[in-house]
mmCIF file with all atom_site columns, C-alpha atoms in Angstrom:
data_model
loop_
_atom_site.group_PDB
_atom_site.id
_atom_site.type_symbol
_atom_site.label_atom_id
_atom_site.label_alt_id
_atom_site.label_comp_id
_atom_site.label_asym_id
_atom_site.label_entity_id
_atom_site.label_seq_id
_atom_site.pdbx_PDB_ins_code
_atom_site.Cartn_x
_atom_site.Cartn_y
_atom_site.Cartn_z
_atom_site.occupancy
_atom_site.B_iso_or_equiv
_atom_site.pdbx_formal_charge
_atom_site.auth_seq_id
_atom_site.auth_comp_id
_atom_site.auth_asym_id
_atom_site.auth_atom_id
_atom_site.pdbx_PDB_model_num
ATOM 1   C CA . MET A 1 1   ? 11.842 3.210   -2.177 1.00 48.00 ? 1   MET A CA 1
ATOM 2   C CA . PHE A 1 2   ? 14.691 3.449   -4.729 1.00 54.00 ? 2   PHE A CA 1
ATOM 3   C CA . SER A 1 3   ? 12.262 2.041   -7.324 1.00 62.00 ? 3   SER A CA 1
ATOM 4   C CA . PRO A 1 4   ? 8.965  3.225   -8.815 1.00 69.00 ? 4   PRO A CA 1
ATOM 5   C CA . HIS A 1 5   ? 7.525  -0.139  -7.742 1.00 68.00 ? 5   HIS A CA 1
ATOM 6   C CA . GLY A 1 6   ? 8.806  0.076   -4.179 1.00 69.00 ? 6   GLY A CA 1
ATOM 7   C CA . PRO A 1 7   ? 7.084  1.411   -1.043 1.00 76.00 ? 7   PRO A CA 1
ATOM 8   C CA . SER A 1 8   ? 6.619  5.108   -0.426 1.00 79.00 ? 8   SER A CA 1
ATOM 9   C CA . LEU A 1 9   ? 8.187  6.881   2.530  1.00 71.00 ? 9   LEU A CA 1
ATOM 10  C CA . ARG A 1 10  ? 4.800  6.916   4.236  1.00 77.00 ? 10  ARG A CA 1
ATOM 11  C CA . GLU A 1 11  ? 4.403  3.165   3.767  1.00 74.00 ? 11  GLU A CA 1
ATOM 12  C CA . LEU A 1 12  ? 7.854  2.549   5.231  1.00 76.00 ? 12  LEU A CA 1
ATOM 13  C CA . CYS A 1 13  ? 7.034  4.713   8.242  1.00 73.00 ? 13  CYS A CA 1
ATOM 14  C CA . VAL A 1 14  ? 3.801  2.803   8.872  1.00 70.00 ? 14  VAL A CA 1
ATOM 15  C CA . GLN A 1 15  ? 5.744  -0.464  8.620  1.00 71.00 ? 15  GLN A CA 1
ATOM 16  C CA . ALA A 1 16  ? 8.444  0.739   10.997 1.00 71.00 ? 16  ALA A CA 1
ATOM 17  C CA . LEU A 1 17  ? 5.828  1.676   13.602 1.00 67.00 ? 17  LEU A CA 1
ATOM 18  C CA . SER A 1 18  ? 4.252  -1.793  13.445 1.00 78.00 ? 18  SER A CA 1
ATOM 19  C CA . SER A 1 19  ? 5.364  -5.096  14.886 1.00 75.00 ? 19  SER A CA 1
ATOM 20  C CA . VAL A 1 20  ? 7.832  -7.098  12.800 1.00 79.00 ? 20  VAL A CA 1
ATOM 21  C CA . GLU A 1 21  ? 5.097  -9.488  11.676 1.00 78.00 ? 21  GLU A CA 1
ATOM 22  C CA . ARG A 1 22  ? 2.558  -6.797  10.826 1.00 78.00 ? 22  ARG A CA 1
ATOM 23  C CA . GLY A 1 23  ? 5.224  -4.631  9.236  1.00 79.00 ? 23  GLY A CA 1
ATOM 24  C CA . TYR A 1 24  ? 6.217  -7.353  6.818  1.00 81.00 ? 24  TYR A CA 1
ATOM 25  C CA . ASP A 1 25  ? 2.611  -8.215  6.069  1.00 78.00 ? 25  ASP A CA 1
ATOM 26  C CA . LEU A 1 26  ? 2.204  -4.597  4.937  1.00 81.00 ? 26  LEU A CA 1
ATOM 27  C CA . LEU A 1 27  ? 5.469  -4.461  3.011  1.00 81.00 ? 27  LEU A CA 1
ATOM 28  C CA . ALA A 1 28  ? 5.174  -7.885  1.356  1.00 78.00 ? 28  ALA A CA 1
ATOM 29  C CA . PRO A 1 29  ? 3.664  -6.833  -2.024 1.00 82.00 ? 29  PRO A CA 1
ATOM 30  C CA . LYS A 1 30  ? 6.537  -4.384  -2.618 1.00 84.00 ? 30  LYS A CA 1
ATOM 31  C CA . PHE A 1 31  ? 9.337  -6.034  -0.650 1.00 80.00 ? 31  PHE A CA 1
ATOM 32  C CA . ASP A 1 32  ? 11.181 -7.399  -3.680 1.00 77.00 ? 32  ASP A CA 1
ATOM 33  C CA . HIS A 1 33  ? 11.534 -3.840  -4.970 1.00 80.00 ? 33  HIS A CA 1
ATOM 34  C CA . THR A 1 34  ? 13.411 -2.629  -1.878 1.00 84.00 ? 34  THR A CA 1
ATOM 35  C CA . PRO A 1 35  ? 17.127 -2.804  -1.011 1.00 80.00 ? 35  PRO A CA 1
ATOM 36  C CA . PHE A 1 36  ? 16.206 -4.961  2.000  1.00 80.00 ? 36  PHE A CA 1
ATOM 37  C CA . ARG A 1 37  ? 15.826 -8.075  -0.137 1.00 87.00 ? 37  ARG A CA 1
ATOM 38  C CA . THR A 1 38  ? 18.981 -10.189 -0.389 1.00 93.00 ? 38  THR A CA 1
ATOM 39  C CA . PRO A 1 39  ? 20.569 -9.387  -3.794 1.00 94.00 ? 39  PRO A CA 1
ATOM 40  C CA . ASP A 1 40  ? 20.516 -12.043 -6.496 1.00 95.00 ? 40  ASP A CA 1
ATOM 41  C CA . SER A 1 41  ? 24.318 -11.810 -6.706 1.00 96.00 ? 41  SER A CA 1
ATOM 42  C CA . VAL A 1 42  ? 24.590 -13.015 -3.080 1.00 97.00 ? 42  VAL A CA 1
ATOM 43  C CA . LEU A 1 43  ? 22.113 -15.817 -3.714 1.00 97.00 ? 43  LEU A CA 1
ATOM 44  C CA . ARG A 1 44  ? 23.995 -16.979 -6.819 1.00 97.00 ? 44  ARG A CA 1
ATOM 45  C CA . ALA A 1 45  ? 27.334 -16.908 -4.989 1.00 97.00 ? 45  ALA A CA 1
ATOM 46  C CA . THR A 1 46  ? 25.814 -18.884 -2.111 1.00 98.00 ? 46  THR A CA 1
ATOM 47  C CA . ALA A 1 47  ? 24.390 -21.509 -4.449 1.00 97.00 ? 47  ALA A CA 1
ATOM 48  C CA . LEU A 1 48  ? 27.719 -21.833 -6.250 1.00 97.00 ? 48  LEU A CA 1
ATOM 49  C CA . ALA A 1 49  ? 29.637 -22.294 -3.000 1.00 97.00 ? 49  ALA A CA 1
ATOM 50  C CA . LEU A 1 50  ? 27.158 -24.888 -1.737 1.00 97.00 ? 50  LEU A CA 1
ATOM 51  C CA . SER A 1 51  ? 27.263 -26.813 -5.020 1.00 96.00 ? 51  SER A CA 1
ATOM 52  C CA . GLU A 1 52  ? 30.912 -27.503 -4.247 1.00 94.00 ? 52  GLU A CA 1
ATOM 53  C CA . VAL A 1 53  ? 30.140 -28.760 -0.728 1.00 93.00 ? 53  VAL A CA 1
ATOM 54  C CA . GLY A 1 54  ? 27.819 -31.685 -1.464 1.00 86.00 ? 54  GLY A CA 1
ATOM 55  C CA . SER A 1 55  ? 24.463 -32.823 -2.814 1.00 90.00 ? 55  SER A CA 1
ATOM 56  C CA . PHE A 1 56  ? 21.114 -32.322 -1.096 1.00 97.00 ? 56  PHE A CA 1
ATOM 57  C CA . ASP A 1 57  ? 17.618 -33.767 -1.206 1.00 97.00 ? 57  ASP A CA 1
ATOM 58  C CA . HIS A 1 58  ? 15.336 -31.774 1.115  1.00 98.00 ? 58  HIS A CA 1
ATOM 59  C CA . GLY A 1 59  ? 15.889 -28.060 1.761  1.00 98.00 ? 59  GLY A CA 1
ATOM 60  C CA . LEU A 1 60  ? 14.536 -25.545 4.270  1.00 98.00 ? 60  LEU A CA 1
ATOM 61  C CA . ASP A 1 61  ? 14.522 -21.738 3.917  1.00 98.00 ? 61  ASP A CA 1
ATOM 62  C CA . VAL A 1 62  ? 14.406 -20.288 7.444  1.00 98.00 ? 62  VAL A CA 1
ATOM 63  C CA . CYS A 1 63  ? 12.652 -16.890 7.614  1.00 96.00 ? 63  CYS A CA 1
ATOM 64  C CA . CYS A 1 64  ? 11.986 -17.224 3.904  1.00 96.00 ? 64  CYS A CA 1
ATOM 65  C CA . GLY A 1 65  ? 10.219 -13.914 3.376  1.00 94.00 ? 65  GLY A CA 1
ATOM 66  C CA . THR A 1 66  ? 9.187  -13.672 -0.269 1.00 94.00 ? 66  THR A CA 1
ATOM 67  C CA . GLY A 1 67  ? 11.376 -16.649 -1.120 1.00 94.00 ? 67  GLY A CA 1
ATOM 68  C CA . ALA A 1 68  ? 14.857 -15.295 -1.868 1.00 92.00 ? 68  ALA A CA 1
ATOM 69  C CA . GLY A 1 69  ? 16.567 -18.300 -0.295 1.00 94.00 ? 69  GLY A CA 1
ATOM 70  C CA . MET A 1 70  ? 14.323 -20.637 -2.261 1.00 96.00 ? 70  MET A CA 1
ATOM 71  C CA . GLN A 1 71  ? 16.325 -19.638 -5.327 1.00 94.00 ? 71  GLN A CA 1
ATOM 72  C CA . VAL A 1 72  ? 19.311 -21.312 -3.691 1.00 97.00 ? 72  VAL A CA 1
ATOM 73  C CA . LEU A 1 73  ? 17.374 -24.410 -2.622 1.00 97.00 ? 73  LEU A CA 1
ATOM 74  C CA . SER A 1 74  ? 15.606 -24.874 -5.960 1.00 96.00 ? 74  SER A CA 1
ATOM 75  C CA . SER A 1 75  ? 18.957 -24.983 -7.746 1.00 95.00 ? 75  SER A CA 1
ATOM 76  C CA . LEU A 1 76  ? 20.530 -27.460 -5.321 1.00 97.00 ? 76  LEU A CA 1
ATOM 77  C CA . CYS A 1 77  ? 17.883 -29.787 -3.890 1.00 97.00 ? 77  CYS A CA 1
ATOM 78  C CA . ARG A 1 78  ? 16.633 -32.840 -5.740 1.00 95.00 ? 78  ARG A CA 1
ATOM 79  C CA . ASP A 1 79  ? 13.416 -33.211 -3.760 1.00 96.00 ? 79  ASP A CA 1
ATOM 80  C CA . ARG A 1 80  ? 11.132 -31.199 -1.511 1.00 95.00 ? 80  ARG A CA 1
ATOM 81  C CA . ILE A 1 81  ? 11.922 -27.589 -0.584 1.00 98.00 ? 81  ILE A CA 1
ATOM 82  C CA . THR A 1 82  ? 10.140 -25.818 2.261  1.00 98.00 ? 82  THR A CA 1
ATOM 83  C CA . GLY A 1 83  ? 9.931  -22.182 3.336  1.00 98.00 ? 83  GLY A CA 1
ATOM 84  C CA . VAL A 1 84  ? 9.005  -21.051 6.834  1.00 98.00 ? 84  VAL A CA 1
ATOM 85  C CA . ASP A 1 85  ? 8.111  -17.532 7.966  1.00 96.00 ? 85  ASP A CA 1
ATOM 86  C CA . PHE A 1 86  ? 5.705  -15.928 10.451 1.00 94.00 ? 86  PHE A CA 1
ATOM 87  C CA . SER A 1 87  ? 4.412  -13.283 8.038  1.00 94.00 ? 87  SER A CA 1
ATOM 88  C CA . ALA A 1 88  ? 1.358  -14.457 6.132  1.00 94.00 ? 88  ALA A CA 1
ATOM 89  C CA . GLY A 1 89  ? 1.852  -11.635 3.640  1.00 94.00 ? 89  GLY A CA 1
ATOM 90  C CA . MET A 1 90  ? 5.419  -12.639 2.825  1.00 93.00 ? 90  MET A CA 1
ATOM 91  C CA . LEU A 1 91  ? 4.412  -16.291 2.480  1.00 96.00 ? 91  LEU A CA 1
ATOM 92  C CA . ALA A 1 92  ? 1.637  -15.329 0.068  1.00 95.00 ? 92  ALA A CA 1
ATOM 93  C CA . GLN A 1 93  ? 4.158  -13.543 -2.157 1.00 95.00 ? 93  GLN A CA 1
ATOM 94  C CA . ALA A 1 94  ? 6.600  -16.455 -1.951 1.00 96.00 ? 94  ALA A CA 1
ATOM 95  C CA . ARG A 1 95  ? 3.886  -18.937 -2.892 1.00 95.00 ? 95  ARG A CA 1
ATOM 96  C CA . ARG A 1 96  ? 3.236  -17.057 -6.129 1.00 94.00 ? 96  ARG A CA 1
ATOM 97  C CA . THR A 1 97  ? 6.895  -17.372 -7.142 1.00 93.00 ? 97  THR A CA 1
ATOM 98  C CA . PHE A 1 98  ? 7.381  -20.992 -6.049 1.00 95.00 ? 98  PHE A CA 1
ATOM 99  C CA . PRO A 1 99  ? 3.926  -22.629 -6.241 1.00 95.00 ? 99  PRO A CA 1
ATOM 100 C CA . ASP A 1 100 ? 5.326  -26.173 -5.997 1.00 95.00 ? 100 ASP A CA 1
ATOM 101 C CA . ALA A 1 101 ? 7.207  -25.583 -2.746 1.00 97.00 ? 101 ALA A CA 1
ATOM 102 C CA . THR A 1 102 ? 5.870  -26.314 0.745  1.00 97.00 ? 102 THR A CA 1
ATOM 103 C CA . TRP A 1 103 ? 5.086  -23.271 2.890  1.00 97.00 ? 103 TRP A CA 1
ATOM 104 C CA . VAL A 1 104 ? 4.765  -23.225 6.670  1.00 98.00 ? 104 VAL A CA 1
ATOM 105 C CA . ARG A 1 105 ? 3.736  -20.288 8.829  1.00 97.00 ? 105 ARG A CA 1
ATOM 106 C CA . ALA A 1 106 ? 5.622  -20.506 12.114 1.00 97.00 ? 106 ALA A CA 1
ATOM 107 C CA . ASP A 1 107 ? 7.852  -18.563 14.488 1.00 96.00 ? 107 ASP A CA 1
ATOM 108 C CA . ALA A 1 108 ? 11.475 -19.359 13.656 1.00 96.00 ? 108 ALA A CA 1
ATOM 109 C CA . ARG A 1 109 ? 12.254 -19.383 17.391 1.00 96.00 ? 109 ARG A CA 1
ATOM 110 C CA . ALA A 1 110 ? 10.091 -22.513 17.664 1.00 97.00 ? 110 ALA A CA 1
ATOM 111 C CA . LEU A 1 111 ? 10.529 -24.360 14.373 1.00 97.00 ? 111 LEU A CA 1
ATOM 112 C CA . PRO A 1 112 ? 8.103  -27.306 14.018 1.00 97.00 ? 112 PRO A CA 1
ATOM 113 C CA . PHE A 1 113 ? 10.511 -29.711 12.275 1.00 97.00 ? 113 PHE A CA 1
ATOM 114 C CA . THR A 1 114 ? 12.549 -32.738 13.340 1.00 96.00 ? 114 THR A CA 1
ATOM 115 C CA . GLU A 1 115 ? 15.368 -34.230 11.242 1.00 92.00 ? 115 GLU A CA 1
ATOM 116 C CA . GLY A 1 116 ? 13.616 -33.663 7.929  1.00 92.00 ? 116 GLY A CA 1
ATOM 117 C CA . PHE A 1 117 ? 16.178 -31.669 5.940  1.00 98.00 ? 117 PHE A CA 1
ATOM 118 C CA . ASP A 1 118 ? 19.661 -32.051 4.461  1.00 97.00 ? 118 ASP A CA 1
ATOM 119 C CA . LEU A 1 119 ? 20.177 -28.326 3.920  1.00 98.00 ? 119 LEU A CA 1
ATOM 120 C CA . ALA A 1 120 ? 18.863 -25.202 5.610  1.00 98.00 ? 120 ALA A CA 1
ATOM 121 C CA . VAL A 1 121 ? 19.572 -21.653 4.496  1.00 98.00 ? 121 VAL A CA 1
ATOM 122 C CA . SER A 1 122 ? 18.709 -18.228 5.843  1.00 97.00 ? 122 SER A CA 1
ATOM 123 C CA . ALA A 1 123 ? 19.352 -14.975 3.997  1.00 95.00 ? 123 ALA A CA 1
ATOM 124 C CA . GLY A 1 124 ? 19.109 -11.508 5.469  1.00 90.00 ? 124 GLY A CA 1
ATOM 125 C CA . ALA A 1 125 ? 17.059 -12.449 8.529  1.00 94.00 ? 125 ALA A CA 1
ATOM 126 C CA . LEU A 1 126 ? 19.410 -12.683 11.501 1.00 95.00 ? 126 LEU A CA 1
ATOM 127 C CA . GLY A 1 127 ? 19.210 -8.972  12.272 1.00 93.00 ? 127 GLY A CA 1
ATOM 128 C CA . HIS A 1 128 ? 15.581 -9.557  13.324 1.00 92.00 ? 128 HIS A CA 1
ATOM 129 C CA . PHE A 1 129 ? 16.682 -11.651 16.300 1.00 95.00 ? 129 PHE A CA 1
ATOM 130 C CA . LEU A 1 130 ? 18.132 -10.240 19.486 1.00 94.00 ? 130 LEU A CA 1
ATOM 131 C CA . PRO A 1 131 ? 21.301 -12.043 20.658 1.00 95.00 ? 131 PRO A CA 1
ATOM 132 C CA . LYS A 1 132 ? 19.331 -13.692 23.472 1.00 96.00 ? 132 LYS A CA 1
ATOM 133 C CA . GLU A 1 133 ? 16.904 -15.141 20.890 1.00 96.00 ? 133 GLU A CA 1
ATOM 134 C CA . ARG A 1 134 ? 19.502 -16.737 18.623 1.00 97.00 ? 134 ARG A CA 1
ATOM 135 C CA . PRO A 1 135 ? 20.060 -19.894 20.719 1.00 97.00 ? 135 PRO A CA 1
ATOM 136 C CA . ALA A 1 136 ? 16.398 -20.911 20.294 1.00 97.00 ? 136 ALA A CA 1
ATOM 137 C CA . LEU A 1 137 ? 16.549 -20.147 16.568 1.00 98.00 ? 137 LEU A CA 1
ATOM 138 C CA . PHE A 1 138 ? 19.724 -22.146 16.027 1.00 98.00 ? 138 PHE A CA 1
ATOM 139 C CA . ALA A 1 139 ? 18.559 -25.028 18.225 1.00 98.00 ? 139 ALA A CA 1
ATOM 140 C CA . GLY A 1 140 ? 15.438 -25.281 16.079 1.00 98.00 ? 140 GLY A CA 1
ATOM 141 C CA . VAL A 1 141 ? 17.485 -25.393 12.882 1.00 98.00 ? 141 VAL A CA 1
ATOM 142 C CA . TYR A 1 142 ? 19.748 -28.030 14.420 1.00 98.00 ? 142 TYR A CA 1
ATOM 143 C CA . ARG A 1 143 ? 16.705 -30.116 15.317 1.00 98.00 ? 143 ARG A CA 1
ATOM 144 C CA . ALA A 1 144 ? 15.250 -29.713 11.811 1.00 98.00 ? 144 ALA A CA 1
ATOM 145 C CA . LEU A 1 145 ? 18.376 -31.100 10.110 1.00 98.00 ? 145 LEU A CA 1
ATOM 146 C CA . ARG A 1 146 ? 19.246 -34.715 9.660  1.00 97.00 ? 146 ARG A CA 1
ATOM 147 C CA . PRO A 1 147 ? 22.587 -35.888 11.116 1.00 97.00 ? 147 PRO A CA 1
ATOM 148 C CA . GLY A 1 148 ? 25.279 -34.433 8.870  1.00 97.00 ? 148 GLY A CA 1
ATOM 149 C CA . GLY A 1 149 ? 22.898 -31.761 7.571  1.00 98.00 ? 149 GLY A CA 1
ATOM 150 C CA . LEU A 1 150 ? 24.164 -28.277 6.747  1.00 98.00 ? 150 LEU A CA 1
ATOM 151 C CA . PHE A 1 151 ? 22.966 -24.796 7.738  1.00 98.00 ? 151 PHE A CA 1
ATOM 152 C CA . ALA A 1 152 ? 24.290 -22.080 5.414  1.00 98.00 ? 152 ALA A CA 1
ATOM 153 C CA . VAL A 1 153 ? 24.049 -18.348 6.083  1.00 98.00 ? 153 VAL A CA 1
ATOM 154 C CA . PRO A 1 154 ? 25.572 -15.635 3.844  1.00 97.00 ? 154 PRO A CA 1
ATOM 155 C CA . ILE A 1 155 ? 26.482 -12.554 5.866  1.00 96.00 ? 155 ILE A CA 1
ATOM 156 C CA . GLY A 1 156 ? 27.903 -9.192  4.953  1.00 94.00 ? 156 GLY A CA 1
ATOM 157 C CA . THR A 1 157 ? 31.174 -8.327  6.640  1.00 94.00 ? 157 THR A CA 1
ATOM 158 C CA . PRO A 1 158 ? 31.499 -4.995  8.480  1.00 90.00 ? 158 PRO A CA 1
ATOM 159 C CA . SER A 1 159 ? 32.366 -2.006  6.358  1.00 90.00 ? 159 SER A CA 1
ATOM 160 C CA . PRO A 1 160 ? 35.498 -0.055  7.376  1.00 89.00 ? 160 PRO A CA 1
ATOM 161 C CA . ARG A 1 161 ? 34.850 2.532   10.088 1.00 87.00 ? 161 ARG A CA 1
ATOM 162 C CA . THR A 1 162 ? 35.915 5.248   7.668  1.00 88.00 ? 162 THR A CA 1
ATOM 163 C CA . SER A 1 163 ? 33.221 4.312   5.145  1.00 91.00 ? 163 SER A CA 1
ATOM 164 C CA . VAL A 1 164 ? 29.828 5.937   4.660  1.00 90.00 ? 164 VAL A CA 1
ATOM 165 C CA . ALA A 1 165 ? 28.156 2.508   4.843  1.00 89.00 ? 165 ALA A CA 1
ATOM 166 C CA . HIS A 1 166 ? 29.494 1.920   8.361  1.00 90.00 ? 166 HIS A CA 1
ATOM 167 C CA . TRP A 1 167 ? 27.999 5.124   9.712  1.00 92.00 ? 167 TRP A CA 1
ATOM 168 C CA . VAL A 1 168 ? 24.720 4.723   7.818  1.00 91.00 ? 168 VAL A CA 1
ATOM 169 C CA . THR A 1 169 ? 24.143 1.301   9.386  1.00 91.00 ? 169 THR A CA 1
ATOM 170 C CA . ARG A 1 170 ? 25.252 2.572   12.811 1.00 93.00 ? 170 ARG A CA 1
ATOM 171 C CA . GLY A 1 171 ? 22.777 5.407   12.461 1.00 94.00 ? 171 GLY A CA 1
ATOM 172 C CA . PHE A 1 172 ? 20.030 2.993   11.449 1.00 89.00 ? 172 PHE A CA 1
ATOM 173 C CA . ASP A 1 173 ? 20.696 0.817   14.506 1.00 89.00 ? 173 ASP A CA 1
ATOM 174 C CA . LEU A 1 174 ? 20.623 3.849   16.793 1.00 93.00 ? 174 LEU A CA 1
ATOM 175 C CA . THR A 1 175 ? 17.352 5.014   15.273 1.00 92.00 ? 175 THR A CA 1
ATOM 176 C CA . MET A 1 176 ? 15.794 1.581   15.816 1.00 89.00 ? 176 MET A CA 1
ATOM 177 C CA . ARG A 1 177 ? 16.977 1.455   19.429 1.00 93.00 ? 177 ARG A CA 1
ATOM 178 C CA . VAL A 1 178 ? 15.409 4.850   20.127 1.00 93.00 ? 178 VAL A CA 1
ATOM 179 C CA . ARG A 1 179 ? 12.213 3.816   18.342 1.00 90.00 ? 179 ARG A CA 1
ATOM 180 C CA . ASN A 1 180 ? 11.994 0.600   20.383 1.00 90.00 ? 180 ASN A CA 1
ATOM 181 C CA . ALA A 1 181 ? 12.630 2.462   23.628 1.00 92.00 ? 181 ALA A CA 1
ATOM 182 C CA . VAL A 1 182 ? 9.665  4.799   23.100 1.00 91.00 ? 182 VAL A CA 1
ATOM 183 C CA . TRP A 1 183 ? 7.226  2.819   20.947 1.00 88.00 ? 183 TRP A CA 1
ATOM 184 C CA . ARG A 1 184 ? 5.447  -0.511  21.258 1.00 89.00 ? 184 ARG A CA 1
ATOM 185 C CA . PRO A 1 185 ? 5.331  -3.061  19.804 1.00 88.00 ? 185 PRO A CA 1
ATOM 186 C CA . PRO A 1 186 ? 9.067  -3.224  19.070 1.00 88.00 ? 186 PRO A CA 1
ATOM 187 C CA . PHE A 1 187 ? 10.429 -3.644  15.573 1.00 87.00 ? 187 PHE A CA 1
ATOM 188 C CA . VAL A 1 188 ? 13.657 -5.619  15.850 1.00 89.00 ? 188 VAL A CA 1
ATOM 189 C CA . MET A 1 189 ? 16.092 -5.001  12.996 1.00 88.00 ? 189 MET A CA 1
ATOM 190 C CA . TYR A 1 190 ? 19.753 -4.276  13.684 1.00 90.00 ? 190 TYR A CA 1
ATOM 191 C CA . TYR A 1 191 ? 22.840 -4.464  11.492 1.00 88.00 ? 191 TYR A CA 1
ATOM 192 C CA . HIS A 1 192 ? 25.514 -4.651  14.177 1.00 89.00 ? 192 HIS A CA 1
ATOM 193 C CA . THR A 1 193 ? 24.313 -7.501  16.417 1.00 88.00 ? 193 THR A CA 1
ATOM 194 C CA . THR A 1 194 ? 25.360 -10.373 14.142 1.00 92.00 ? 194 THR A CA 1
ATOM 195 C CA . SER A 1 195 ? 29.140 -10.437 14.051 1.00 93.00 ? 195 SER A CA 1
ATOM 196 C CA . LEU A 1 196 ? 30.751 -13.539 12.610 1.00 95.00 ? 196 LEU A CA 1
ATOM 197 C CA . SER A 1 197 ? 32.388 -14.435 15.930 1.00 95.00 ? 197 SER A CA 1
ATOM 198 C CA . ALA A 1 198 ? 29.089 -14.123 17.843 1.00 96.00 ? 198 ALA A CA 1
ATOM 199 C CA . LEU A 1 199 ? 27.240 -16.262 15.306 1.00 97.00 ? 199 LEU A CA 1
ATOM 200 C CA . ARG A 1 200 ? 29.972 -18.906 15.375 1.00 97.00 ? 200 ARG A CA 1
ATOM 201 C CA . ASP A 1 201 ? 29.816 -19.052 19.172 1.00 98.00 ? 201 ASP A CA 1
ATOM 202 C CA . ASP A 1 202 ? 26.020 -19.385 19.225 1.00 98.00 ? 202 ASP A CA 1
ATOM 203 C CA . LEU A 1 203 ? 25.989 -22.074 16.525 1.00 98.00 ? 203 LEU A CA 1
ATOM 204 C CA . THR A 1 204 ? 28.749 -24.038 18.226 1.00 98.00 ? 204 THR A CA 1
ATOM 205 C CA . ALA A 1 205 ? 26.923 -23.843 21.556 1.00 98.00 ? 205 ALA A CA 1
ATOM 206 C CA . VAL A 1 206 ? 23.888 -25.729 20.175 1.00 98.00 ? 206 VAL A CA 1
ATOM 207 C CA . GLY A 1 207 ? 26.045 -28.482 18.646 1.00 98.00 ? 207 GLY A CA 1
ATOM 208 C CA . PHE A 1 208 ? 27.063 -27.366 15.158 1.00 98.00 ? 208 PHE A CA 1
ATOM 209 C CA . THR A 1 209 ? 30.577 -27.680 13.767 1.00 98.00 ? 209 THR A CA 1
ATOM 210 C CA . VAL A 1 210 ? 31.144 -24.281 12.194 1.00 98.00 ? 210 VAL A CA 1
ATOM 211 C CA . THR A 1 211 ? 33.377 -23.098 9.367  1.00 98.00 ? 211 THR A CA 1
ATOM 212 C CA . ASP A 1 212 ? 33.070 -20.183 6.969  1.00 97.00 ? 212 ASP A CA 1
ATOM 213 C CA . THR A 1 213 ? 34.304 -19.280 3.528  1.00 97.00 ? 213 THR A CA 1
ATOM 214 C CA . ALA A 1 214 ? 34.739 -16.039 1.636  1.00 97.00 ? 214 ALA A CA 1
ATOM 215 C CA . LEU A 1 215 ? 32.342 -15.361 -1.227 1.00 97.00 ? 215 LEU A CA 1
ATOM 216 C CA . THR A 1 216 ? 35.181 -13.889 -3.233 1.00 93.00 ? 216 THR A CA 1
ATOM 217 C CA . GLY A 1 217 ? 33.157 -13.153 -6.343 1.00 94.00 ? 217 GLY A CA 1
ATOM 218 C CA . LEU A 1 218 ? 31.241 -10.447 -4.478 1.00 96.00 ? 218 LEU A CA 1
ATOM 219 C CA . GLY A 1 219 ? 34.201 -8.115  -4.116 1.00 95.00 ? 219 GLY A CA 1
ATOM 220 C CA . GLN A 1 220 ? 36.285 -6.689  -1.315 1.00 95.00 ? 220 GLN A CA 1
ATOM 221 C CA . HIS A 1 221 ? 36.299 -3.743  1.044  1.00 93.00 ? 221 HIS A CA 1
ATOM 222 C CA . ARG A 1 222 ? 39.007 -1.138  0.565  1.00 89.00 ? 222 ARG A CA 1
ATOM 223 C CA . ASP A 1 223 ? 41.083 -2.878  3.250  1.00 88.00 ? 223 ASP A CA 1
ATOM 224 C CA . GLY A 1 224 ? 41.081 -6.148  1.273  1.00 92.00 ? 224 GLY A CA 1
ATOM 225 C CA . ARG A 1 225 ? 38.529 -8.077  3.334  1.00 94.00 ? 225 ARG A CA 1
ATOM 226 C CA . PRO A 1 226 ? 35.750 -9.886  1.415  1.00 96.00 ? 226 PRO A CA 1
ATOM 227 C CA . ARG A 1 227 ? 32.391 -8.141  1.440  1.00 96.00 ? 227 ARG A CA 1
ATOM 228 C CA . PHE A 1 228 ? 30.524 -11.378 2.130  1.00 97.00 ? 228 PHE A CA 1
ATOM 229 C CA . ARG A 1 229 ? 31.262 -14.654 3.856  1.00 97.00 ? 229 ARG A CA 1
ATOM 230 C CA . LEU A 1 230 ? 29.237 -17.857 3.960  1.00 98.00 ? 230 LEU A CA 1
ATOM 231 C CA . ILE A 1 231 ? 28.778 -19.529 7.344  1.00 98.00 ? 231 ILE A CA 1
ATOM 232 C CA . LEU A 1 232 ? 28.652 -23.328 7.086  1.00 98.00 ? 232 LEU A CA 1
ATOM 233 C CA . ALA A 1 233 ? 27.293 -25.026 10.209 1.00 98.00 ? 233 ALA A CA 1
ATOM 234 C CA . ARG A 1 234 ? 27.260 -28.827 10.074 1.00 98.00 ? 234 ARG A CA 1
ATOM 235 C CA . LYS A 1 235 ? 25.095 -30.944 12.365 1.00 98.00 ? 235 LYS A CA 1
ATOM 236 C CA . ARG A 1 236 ? 27.186 -33.577 14.067 1.00 89.00 ? 236 ARG A CA 1
#
């Protein structure tokens, strides 16, 4: 897809008709050659913003996939970095890129960590969680962080309603809702369920103190709003 090394249309269709876990197991060998992977520009901007926030020892990449967020952690953390995901295929790919990291297969809605990390990041994964599932996810991240620890999430801001991107993502969400209404198991992936205000409310509800900052180096929409913001949730 969009690359000679990416998945074919048939492979994407098979993935989309699978469960989330099985779908990513199938896609894993070619995932880094799709537009679904978080761009390196976003990862670099995130790492730069976090370098100005503080210093970190132990880092956790939540829903690590093939290890995109580990690029951020490896540049910032002085000690152990850990990735967690429920797809064995994605973890296998990540392990090849970062062989010295720690890898844990687990459901992010029930993270098996307690106060072991100074920094947690998650890139491009929140659309896989229904709003009702986010409290368990965020509570697990809160539990995994040490007091004063930071959870950082780069998110894209909504495109203007007059833009092609807005209607493409709306169409994608509608397609996924129809697919999930008529086909089992469901494949949860939506672009318009993770607004900044909703994420702030959910993070605050589990105990985080939440701020956000514009990743200004990644450009602006035509209306002047930044294309990306970085959520910074601090454990009290």
